[in-house]
Amino acid sequence: MSHPDNDQPPPKGHADKHDYWLGLAQYLEWIKPPQETDQSRFGTEATISWYNDGILNMAANCLDRHAAQHGDKTALIGVGNDEGQIRNFSYQDLLAEVICAANVLKKMGIRKGDRVAIFLPTIPEAAIFMLACARIGAVHVVLFGGLSSGALEHRLSDANPSLLITLPKAQRGPKTLDFLSIAQEALGRLQGKRPIAILLIHSDGKTDCTATNITFYETLRQSVPTSCPCAAVSATDPLFILYTSGTTGTPKGIVHSTGGYAVWAHHSFARTFVPEADDIFWSTADVGWITGHSYTVYAPLLHGLTTVLFEGMPTYPTYRRWWDIIASLGVTIFYTAPTALRLLSRSHHGHPSKQDTKSLRLLGSVGEPLDAASWNWFHHYVGHSACPVLDTWWQTETGGIMLSPPAENSMENDPHMGLQPPTELEFALLEENGSEIKGTGIGALCLKASWPGQAIGIWGHEDLFRQLYFRTYPGYYLTGDEAERTPKGYYRLLGRIDDVVNISGHRVSSAEIEECLLANDDIRECAAIGVPHELKGQCIALFVVPDREDLTLESVITRIIREIGSYARPDFVEFCHNLPKTSSGKIARSILKQQILHQNNMTK
Ligand code: WTA
């Protein structure tokens, strides 16, 4: 296994680094190749800028060049929620679909730089519209299918898109999700704002489009041209906005550039997975999260491989669903998340046979710490002790994988060894006072220099971007995670140091939950605390001081589900008369955490 990216010598000095970054850019097709590489500045007035004189088109890199070389090769396999629902798209097919979607967007008045919201499950059309936006230089804003109308409203109001693409309904496992109703409810809540048109795909013909601003995709697509030139997009222009939770109350729209992100998606994939031409890559991540963007859609297509998009759940209709998909499609690289592994490993119905997974050659995990038991189960049962297990660490803000064991000799990995920083990245561990820890130790995980995939901002909140990531420790990018450096210089991730709670790989901030509850005047104060959970990794324990006697537990939970989504549902809720405070009057969160751990006999 080898890939040209991996044959490059590690960069050392400044000139060396410049050449290295330029070298990585050469794997893409540019309309105007860049001469510049890293023009970013860290510090209190940080700006992130990569390849700023380069011009390219992301969709051309994902599709046109591969369609020209191997148009019949399968680019994307869409696997539906129910068994037997498989849709294959060759590079030629996918290109044709993307051209059609791009022309429909144009016909609806979408221009370069406009935002387009995509509220769809993980189905081929999600990737098609993402690529269609990229083709015309529009900025996609994919909204996770599990969001509530309140969460959608916030994101739509913040990103201010001209159009929202959705479908009437979708099945997720045994559940029906009312995409259109949720979208319409969110739009209804956006009173006084610019109206947002809806483009409806997969219409069941029952939707009334006269009363509302709904356009049917199937109708428009009949009358668009069969060609669509790729827009010339500056490397620093945004490719997409993706919302994620951070330390502040409301989720932030992380903005990724076109050029730097494309280079990092391509390179991080090459370095981590060392792909081969006939790989069938399956990332189980939903398109609504960053892994769905970088590794379900963009990176495998940039590499001209076959990617799998699965709409359903690992447990529906049975616990064998994933293994059946791997066996029937011949998946070679499987990238998933610890929560699902914990779920499947604990049910004997969830164990694959050697026959089921014989096509696999590499396993990857992302999103949460991969505990030793899950690592071992993944290695022995899914990989039959023959596939390396790559635990990968990264974030929405990093665009792509930042830490992972090397694919080359990873059969010697074990779950405790930690993740190796690649030589091109300058990681640092900081003490609370901001001094760097040399050698072994535990501290705040930071980076001292930029990399191509680094987010370029928070949509509409330039100063917040600097404040959250660059001002705590001037000169560093603060990841928000704590890590331990091992004697070999590897990193073990220990969890967040801010108030972000990682529930089954979904980021939710305590402040987000508290703000949504305090928006009504029936709660005097409340605290949402992250505590360990056997299956989900972490869950929320909620302490509420009611201001009205008739406040019910159900109404509190319903409010969270309505404003954020059911993934943020608390597992423990306690009503109390008051909350413990520190000497400076802040809620003493550590006391509450200890209390809940003690009550439930939990450790940590
Ligand atoms: C956590 C997901 C431990 C971490 C790609 C990070 C992990 C946050 C790992 C980002 C891992 C991600 N081990 N923790 N391998 N991967 N995390 O933005 O706390 O949804 O900061 O991006 O997930 O979550 P996000």
XYZ file of C-alpha atoms and ligand atoms in Angstrom:
629
model
C 0.000 0.000 0.000
C 1.446 3.301 -0.949
C 0.205 6.638 -2.131
C 2.274 9.481 -3.571
C 1.146 11.749 -0.727
C 2.797 9.456 1.733
C 6.075 9.416 -0.145
C 6.729 13.104 0.374
C 9.434 14.007 2.880
C 8.162 15.680 6.056
C 8.421 19.469 5.874
C 10.790 21.286 8.239
C 11.584 24.952 7.594
C 9.278 27.604 6.202
C 10.329 27.204 2.545
C 10.134 23.460 2.916
C 6.594 23.729 4.279
C 5.540 26.009 1.451
C 6.754 23.449 -1.072
C 5.058 20.666 0.840
C 1.671 22.443 0.879
C 2.068 23.313 -2.808
C 2.833 19.665 -3.476
C -0.428 18.606 -1.827
C -2.392 21.096 -3.929
C -1.055 19.474 -7.090
C -3.295 16.446 -6.614
C -6.239 18.674 -7.465
C -7.175 20.201 -10.783
C -7.008 23.998 -10.614
C -8.403 26.549 -13.039
C -5.528 28.704 -11.818
C -2.981 26.813 -9.705
C -1.933 28.626 -6.534
C 1.523 30.088 -5.942
C 0.680 31.012 -2.359
C 0.062 28.528 0.430
C -0.379 29.498 4.079
C -1.147 33.191 4.576
C -2.879 32.589 7.921
C -2.152 34.521 11.075
C -2.807 33.221 14.595
C -3.149 35.572 17.572
C -5.874 37.840 18.871
C -6.648 39.124 15.365
C -6.339 35.711 13.688
C -7.244 35.210 10.024
C -7.105 31.932 8.133
C -6.167 31.987 4.469
C -4.872 29.216 2.214
C -3.890 29.110 -1.469
C -5.412 32.595 -1.799
C -4.400 33.142 -5.444
C -5.721 29.746 -6.580
C -8.970 29.230 -8.490
C -10.773 25.888 -8.764
C -14.101 24.108 -8.700
C -14.786 21.393 -6.125
C -17.414 19.581 -8.222
C -15.066 19.437 -11.225
C -12.487 17.796 -8.971
C -14.982 15.291 -7.600
C -16.719 14.417 -10.848
C -15.709 15.793 -14.233
C -12.119 14.590 -14.185
C -13.140 11.082 -13.102
C -16.096 10.943 -15.487
C -13.662 11.702 -18.302
C -11.277 8.939 -17.208
C -13.594 6.231 -15.920
C -17.171 7.364 -16.486
C -18.627 3.868 -15.992
C -17.037 3.329 -12.602
C -19.469 3.440 -9.681
C -19.104 6.728 -7.850
C -21.895 6.431 -5.324
C -24.118 3.692 -3.977
C -27.244 4.841 -2.162
C -28.598 2.243 0.265
C -32.139 2.983 1.426
C -33.710 2.505 4.817
C -35.451 -0.709 3.842
C -33.669 -3.757 2.524
C -33.272 -4.053 -1.222
C -33.328 -0.304 -1.874
C -30.022 0.177 -3.699
C -29.233 2.904 -6.214
C -25.961 2.910 -8.147
C -24.541 6.022 -9.795
C -21.538 5.813 -12.091
C -19.307 8.890 -12.331
C -21.089 9.712 -15.578
C -24.541 9.306 -13.953
C -23.605 11.375 -10.943
C -22.181 14.109 -13.131
C -25.401 14.210 -15.170
C -27.514 14.402 -11.985
C -25.347 17.170 -10.556
C -25.523 19.166 -13.799
C -29.301 18.832 -13.776
C -29.544 19.917 -10.118
C -27.133 22.816 -10.725
C -29.247 24.041 -13.636
C -32.398 23.817 -11.523
C -30.696 25.875 -8.810
C -29.734 28.450 -11.417
C -33.257 28.492 -12.771
C -34.470 29.248 -9.263
C -32.213 32.279 -9.203
C -29.345 30.878 -7.128
C -26.047 32.619 -7.889
C -22.452 32.292 -6.749
C -22.123 33.047 -3.038
C -25.840 32.462 -2.265
C -26.563 30.071 0.553
C -28.641 26.952 -0.114
C -29.990 24.940 2.819
C -30.160 21.165 2.326
C -32.452 19.386 4.795
C -32.345 15.776 3.669
C -31.496 12.348 5.038
C -28.319 10.580 3.916
C -29.557 9.831 0.413
C -27.842 10.356 -2.971
C -29.756 13.620 -3.522
C -28.014 15.170 -0.502
C -24.634 14.604 -2.184
C -26.047 15.640 -5.565
C -27.240 19.010 -4.251
C -24.036 19.599 -2.279
C -22.072 19.053 -5.489
C -24.560 21.115 -7.501
C -23.984 24.051 -5.133
C -20.237 23.567 -5.473
C -20.576 23.510 -9.251
C -22.173 26.959 -9.414
C -20.230 28.424 -6.470
C -23.221 28.510 -4.101
C -22.581 27.789 -0.417
C -24.341 24.726 0.957
C -25.720 24.609 4.466
C -26.598 20.986 5.207
C -28.979 20.664 8.144
C -28.964 17.368 10.044
C -32.190 15.409 9.565
C -32.589 14.944 13.334
C -32.923 18.654 14.040
C -36.126 20.074 15.433
C -37.954 23.034 13.914
C -36.501 25.318 16.600
C -32.950 24.274 15.754
C -33.702 24.673 12.062
C -35.147 28.136 12.590
C -31.994 29.331 14.342
C -29.756 28.032 11.559
C -31.934 29.412 8.763
C -32.130 32.784 10.425
C -28.358 32.867 10.871
C -27.281 31.600 7.427
C -30.071 33.414 5.575
C -30.295 31.017 2.603
C -32.379 31.803 -0.481
C -33.591 28.248 -0.845
C -34.238 25.158 1.261
C -34.184 21.723 -0.343
C -36.132 18.998 1.387
C -38.503 16.076 0.823
C -41.980 15.295 2.180
C -41.068 12.451 4.509
C -38.403 9.845 5.090
C -38.146 6.620 7.060
C -35.406 6.173 9.592
C -35.602 2.663 10.894
C -39.233 2.103 11.829
C -39.854 5.838 12.334
C -41.314 8.297 9.837
C -39.633 11.692 9.824
C -41.754 14.606 8.618
C -39.082 16.634 6.899
C -41.419 19.002 5.088
C -43.605 19.727 8.126
C -40.540 20.448 10.278
C -39.132 22.715 7.564
C -42.439 24.544 7.166
C -42.776 24.976 10.911
C -39.251 26.441 11.036
C -39.995 28.788 8.150
C -43.229 29.821 9.841
C -41.243 30.811 12.927
C -38.986 33.040 10.835
C -41.525 35.841 10.796
C -40.380 39.134 9.334
C -37.354 37.591 7.631
C -36.797 37.290 3.900
C -38.953 34.409 2.626
C -37.105 31.195 1.816
C -38.349 29.133 -1.130
C -38.662 25.356 -0.786
C -37.456 22.996 -3.490
C -39.144 19.662 -2.902
C -37.678 16.407 -4.134
C -39.368 12.986 -4.094
C -42.749 14.583 -3.968
C -45.615 12.212 -3.330
C -47.873 14.372 -5.500
C -50.071 15.150 -2.488
C -48.296 18.319 -1.451
C -50.234 21.486 -2.178
C -47.832 23.893 -3.827
C -50.253 26.699 -4.537
C -50.639 27.928 -0.991
C -46.958 27.898 -0.143
C -43.700 28.691 -1.842
C -42.938 25.096 -2.830
C -41.436 24.190 -6.201
C -41.278 20.579 -7.336
C -37.850 19.422 -8.444
C -39.286 16.757 -10.730
C -41.158 19.412 -12.697
C -38.240 21.804 -13.064
C -35.720 19.170 -14.006
C -37.655 18.294 -17.168
C -36.740 21.588 -18.814
C -33.120 22.322 -17.952
C -30.086 22.054 -20.273
C -27.815 19.007 -20.122
C -24.654 21.004 -19.574
C -23.564 23.445 -16.915
C -20.135 25.031 -16.781
C -18.233 24.847 -13.490
C -17.958 28.234 -11.788
C -14.430 29.554 -11.246
C -14.237 29.717 -7.472
C -11.478 31.412 -5.518
C -9.741 29.018 -3.116
C -10.717 31.294 -0.224
C -14.421 31.482 -1.143
C -16.658 29.454 1.164
C -17.659 25.972 0.033
C -20.076 25.394 2.896
C -21.351 26.409 6.297
C -21.975 23.680 8.844
C -23.500 24.285 12.264
C -21.981 22.779 15.366
C -22.235 23.370 19.091
C -19.514 25.140 21.000
C -19.054 26.976 24.249
C -21.507 29.715 23.431
C -25.220 29.134 23.727
C -26.313 28.903 20.122
C -24.666 26.612 17.554
C -22.179 28.343 15.293
C -21.976 28.201 11.505
C -18.467 26.944 10.810
C -17.302 28.152 7.393
C -14.961 26.097 5.224
C -13.075 27.459 2.250
C -13.066 25.768 -1.143
C -9.345 25.316 -1.867
C -7.859 24.580 1.548
C -10.729 22.273 2.482
C -10.451 20.368 -0.820
C -6.716 19.868 -0.356
C -7.180 18.696 3.232
C -10.095 16.367 2.435
C -7.962 14.798 -0.302
C -4.709 14.651 1.643
C -6.069 13.539 5.035
C -7.927 10.692 3.316
C -4.795 9.655 1.414
C -2.599 9.755 4.492
C -5.013 7.914 6.754
C -6.574 5.297 4.517
C -3.938 4.960 1.761
C -6.671 4.201 -0.782
C -6.437 1.813 -3.697
C -8.287 2.360 -6.973
C -10.932 -0.310 -6.394
C -11.750 0.591 -2.805
C -15.397 0.782 -1.818
C -15.466 3.214 1.052
C -18.313 3.369 3.542
C -18.545 6.105 6.115
C -21.712 5.567 8.137
C -21.859 9.255 9.116
C -24.962 11.276 8.363
C -24.420 13.950 5.703
C -25.597 16.506 8.266
C -22.323 16.288 10.202
C -18.759 17.060 9.179
C -17.762 13.402 8.711
C -20.646 13.117 6.277
C -19.259 16.079 4.352
C -15.560 15.218 4.317
C -15.598 11.427 4.158
C -19.075 10.278 3.095
C -19.154 12.699 0.173
C -16.065 14.710 -0.734
C -12.851 12.758 -0.061
C -13.806 9.425 -1.692
C -15.043 11.273 -4.791
C -11.933 13.471 -4.935
C -10.019 10.184 -5.067
C -12.267 8.724 -7.767
C -13.424 5.871 -5.517
C -16.841 4.393 -4.767
C -18.635 5.812 -1.728
C -21.664 4.387 0.070
C -24.489 6.522 1.491
C -26.777 4.667 3.883
C -30.067 6.217 4.907
C -30.970 3.784 7.667
C -29.866 2.533 11.054
C -27.503 -0.281 12.084
C -30.310 -2.056 13.959
C -33.095 -1.935 11.384
C -34.705 -4.233 10.383
C -32.220 -6.377 12.320
C -28.865 -6.002 14.033
C -27.296 -7.592 10.952
C -28.089 -4.701 8.641
C -24.571 -3.219 8.424
C -22.934 -6.575 7.915
C -25.381 -7.449 5.134
C -24.537 -4.182 3.392
C -20.791 -4.761 3.718
C -21.162 -8.299 2.348
C -23.440 -7.414 -0.546
C -21.488 -4.353 -1.693
C -17.997 -5.702 -0.948
C -17.039 -2.694 1.198
C -13.262 -2.497 1.696
C -12.867 0.447 4.115
C -15.420 0.955 6.877
C -15.477 4.200 8.867
C -17.894 4.490 11.767
C -18.444 5.752 15.321
C -17.955 4.172 18.765
C -21.606 4.528 19.854
C -22.826 2.153 17.164
C -20.011 -0.280 17.929
C -20.975 -0.303 21.609
C -24.583 -0.972 20.673
C -23.831 -3.824 18.268
C -21.142 -5.447 20.384
C -23.517 -5.800 23.316
C -26.076 -7.813 21.432
C -25.058 -11.229 20.140
C -27.375 -10.526 17.182
C -24.977 -7.736 16.243
C -21.895 -9.894 15.690
C -20.858 -10.366 12.056
C -19.478 -13.636 10.753
C -16.130 -13.923 9.041
C -17.961 -14.389 5.761
C -19.951 -11.159 6.192
C -16.958 -8.897 6.456
C -14.311 -10.680 4.402
C -14.096 -7.824 1.887
C -12.901 -5.353 4.551
C -9.253 -4.346 4.714
C -9.333 -1.250 6.958
C -11.504 -0.061 9.836
C -11.811 3.488 11.125
C -13.570 5.213 13.980
C -14.355 8.855 14.695
C -16.354 11.199 16.857
C -15.750 10.004 20.380
C -13.090 8.193 22.326
C -12.913 4.588 21.106
C -12.906 2.676 24.385
C -10.708 -0.420 24.681
C -13.634 -2.867 24.727
C -15.100 -1.430 21.512
C -11.661 -1.255 19.914
C -11.117 -4.950 20.651
C -14.556 -5.967 19.447
C -14.124 -3.948 16.242
C -10.721 -5.520 15.676
C -11.665 -9.126 16.442
C -15.274 -9.424 15.285
C -15.528 -6.958 12.424
C -11.932 -7.036 11.247
C -11.273 -10.690 12.217
C -7.919 -9.581 13.608
C -6.771 -8.948 10.055
C -7.724 -5.284 9.539
C -5.951 -2.333 11.113
C -8.182 -0.215 13.361
C -7.680 3.512 12.854
C -9.042 5.675 15.617
C -9.145 9.152 14.075
C -9.452 12.440 15.943
C -10.627 15.633 14.347
C -13.361 18.269 14.509
C -15.857 20.190 12.395
C -13.379 23.066 12.638
C -10.397 21.045 11.365
C -12.121 19.982 8.124
C -10.460 16.578 8.101
C -8.553 13.991 10.128
C -5.742 15.424 12.287
C -4.610 12.485 14.418
C -4.665 8.786 13.612
C -2.353 5.822 13.777
C -0.313 5.330 10.614
C -2.041 2.935 8.201
C 1.281 1.347 7.232
C 2.179 -0.500 10.418
C -1.095 -0.196 12.244
C -1.503 -3.921 12.787
C 0.745 -3.330 15.762
C -1.649 -0.736 17.167
C -3.493 -1.287 20.360
C -6.320 0.688 21.917
C -4.059 2.424 24.428
C -1.135 3.517 22.298
C -2.576 6.908 21.369
C -2.746 8.692 18.028
C 0.249 9.863 16.082
C 0.486 13.499 14.988
C 1.536 13.782 11.336
C 4.789 15.664 10.808
C 3.131 18.484 8.865
C 0.979 19.502 11.852
C 2.352 21.458 14.817
C 0.468 20.231 17.860
C 1.104 21.633 21.321
C -0.130 20.826 24.819
C -0.707 23.829 27.056
C -0.949 24.201 30.798
C -3.715 26.373 32.165
C -1.307 29.323 32.430
C -0.542 28.995 28.712
C 2.926 27.509 28.987
C 3.760 24.646 26.653
C 4.225 21.183 28.071
C 7.276 19.522 26.578
C 7.523 15.752 26.679
C 4.876 13.726 28.465
C 1.953 15.341 30.260
C -1.694 16.357 30.123
C -2.938 19.670 28.809
C -5.154 21.598 26.430
C -4.660 20.297 22.902
C -3.721 23.156 20.580
C -2.073 23.775 17.219
C 0.689 26.288 16.721
C 0.246 26.775 13.005
C -2.576 26.535 10.494
C -3.253 23.679 8.030
C -5.241 23.766 4.782
C -8.475 22.317 6.192
C -8.789 24.821 8.997
C -12.180 26.580 9.123
C -11.962 30.174 7.929
C -14.583 31.581 10.251
C -17.952 31.506 11.954
C -20.611 32.728 9.570
C -21.482 36.336 10.384
C -19.496 36.354 13.640
C -15.878 37.159 12.838
C -14.981 38.271 16.310
C -16.561 35.264 18.009
C -14.371 33.038 15.820
C -11.233 34.759 17.147
C -12.512 34.811 20.687
C -13.434 31.124 20.822
C -10.386 29.646 19.158
C -7.491 32.117 19.189
C -7.661 34.468 22.161
C -7.476 32.130 25.158
C -3.885 31.306 24.249
C -2.642 33.876 21.706
C -0.522 32.197 19.051
C -2.437 28.907 19.238
C -5.642 27.353 17.888
C -7.527 25.956 20.867
C -9.266 22.684 20.034
C -11.353 22.527 23.231
C -10.086 18.996 23.932
C -7.748 17.776 26.630
C -5.054 15.257 25.724
C -2.194 13.295 27.188
C 1.129 13.023 25.383
C 2.762 9.601 25.661
C 6.509 8.939 25.815
C 6.410 8.162 22.071
C 4.904 11.581 21.348
C 1.437 10.184 20.590
C -1.783 11.689 21.953
C -4.544 10.115 24.006
C -7.723 12.155 23.920
C -9.307 12.721 27.316
C -12.470 14.680 26.464
C -13.603 18.288 26.188
C -12.392 21.006 28.514
C -15.256 23.313 27.647
C -18.962 22.703 28.232
C -19.498 20.701 25.042
C -21.123 17.326 25.724
C -20.557 14.575 23.176
C -23.743 12.462 23.018
C -23.245 9.541 20.616
C -20.871 11.742 18.629
C -23.335 14.679 18.506
C -22.007 17.883 19.982
C -24.385 19.697 22.337
C -23.323 22.478 24.665
C -24.634 22.842 28.206
C -25.236 26.526 27.502
C -27.360 25.671 24.463
C -29.710 23.533 26.574
C -29.795 26.008 29.451
C -30.530 28.968 27.180
C -33.369 27.149 25.481
C -34.949 26.393 28.870
C -34.411 29.846 30.330
C -36.073 31.468 27.311
C -39.398 30.871 29.126
C -40.013 32.490 32.485
C -41.178 29.332 34.236
C -37.633 28.200 35.095
C -35.553 30.265 37.540
C -32.268 28.543 36.878
C -30.962 25.311 35.478
C -27.750 23.426 34.774
C -27.101 20.819 32.083
C -24.162 18.612 32.999
C -22.400 16.018 30.835
C -21.963 12.657 32.560
C -20.690 9.290 31.285
C -23.178 6.953 29.604
C -22.542 3.304 28.847
C -23.792 3.370 25.258
C -23.830 7.015 24.218
C -20.428 7.890 25.652
C -21.925 10.896 27.420
C -25.417 12.045 28.295
C -27.076 15.062 29.897
C -28.083 15.323 33.537
C -30.375 18.298 33.999
C -31.000 20.215 37.220
C -33.972 22.570 37.142
C -35.182 25.150 39.646
C -38.813 25.811 38.614
C -40.399 29.215 38.965
C -43.905 27.846 38.647
C -45.404 25.008 40.567
C -47.119 23.421 37.590
C -43.913 22.961 35.580
C -43.709 19.308 34.563
C -40.829 17.076 33.657
C -42.485 16.264 30.330
C -42.761 19.926 29.375
C -39.059 20.461 30.093
C -38.050 17.468 27.959
C -40.468 18.413 25.174
C -38.992 21.892 25.054
C -35.467 20.528 24.556
C -36.630 18.143 21.843
C -38.566 20.906 20.089
C -35.809 23.519 20.268
C -32.740 21.327 19.677
C -33.632 17.781 18.673
C -34.219 14.435 20.333
C -30.495 13.644 20.443
C -30.192 16.303 23.187
C -32.856 14.674 25.385
C -31.547 14.508 28.996
C -31.236 11.102 30.639
C -31.588 12.448 34.178
C -33.783 15.372 35.219
C -33.975 16.629 38.759
C -36.162 19.459 40.047
C -34.574 21.289 42.995
C -35.142 24.373 45.173
C -31.788 25.908 44.375
C -28.447 25.082 42.771
C -25.116 25.027 44.631
C -22.920 28.063 43.894
C -19.206 28.784 43.939
C -17.857 31.662 46.037
C -18.077 33.883 42.961
C -21.756 33.033 42.522
C -21.441 30.661 39.562
C -23.299 27.360 39.470
C -20.998 24.760 41.049
C -21.168 22.276 38.191
C -18.599 19.926 39.652
C -20.734 19.442 42.775
C -23.773 18.623 40.641
C -21.713 16.222 38.567
C -20.430 14.444 41.664
C -23.968 14.246 42.989
C -25.327 12.540 39.885
C -22.331 10.207 39.610
C -22.740 9.221 43.239
C -26.516 8.689 42.955
C -26.053 6.392 39.983
C -22.923 4.628 41.127
C -20.991 5.948 38.165
C -17.291 6.660 38.089
C -15.236 9.439 36.401
C -14.539 14.495 19.818
C -16.266 15.041 14.514
C -11.887 11.176 21.089
C -13.611 15.599 20.331
C -15.241 14.646 13.449
C -13.738 16.668 19.268
C -13.017 12.507 19.586
C -15.194 16.537 18.874
C -12.525 11.737 18.500
C -15.440 17.012 17.480
C -11.671 10.616 18.820
C -13.741 13.350 17.729
N -11.390 10.386 20.119
N -12.692 12.230 20.855
N -11.191 9.800 17.882
N -12.998 12.277 17.370
N -13.771 13.490 19.052
O -16.974 18.594 15.453
O -14.079 16.058 21.570
O -18.625 16.681 15.506
O -13.427 17.963 19.724
O -16.305 16.420 14.628
O -15.484 15.146 18.983
O -16.744 16.714 17.079
P -17.240 17.146 15.641
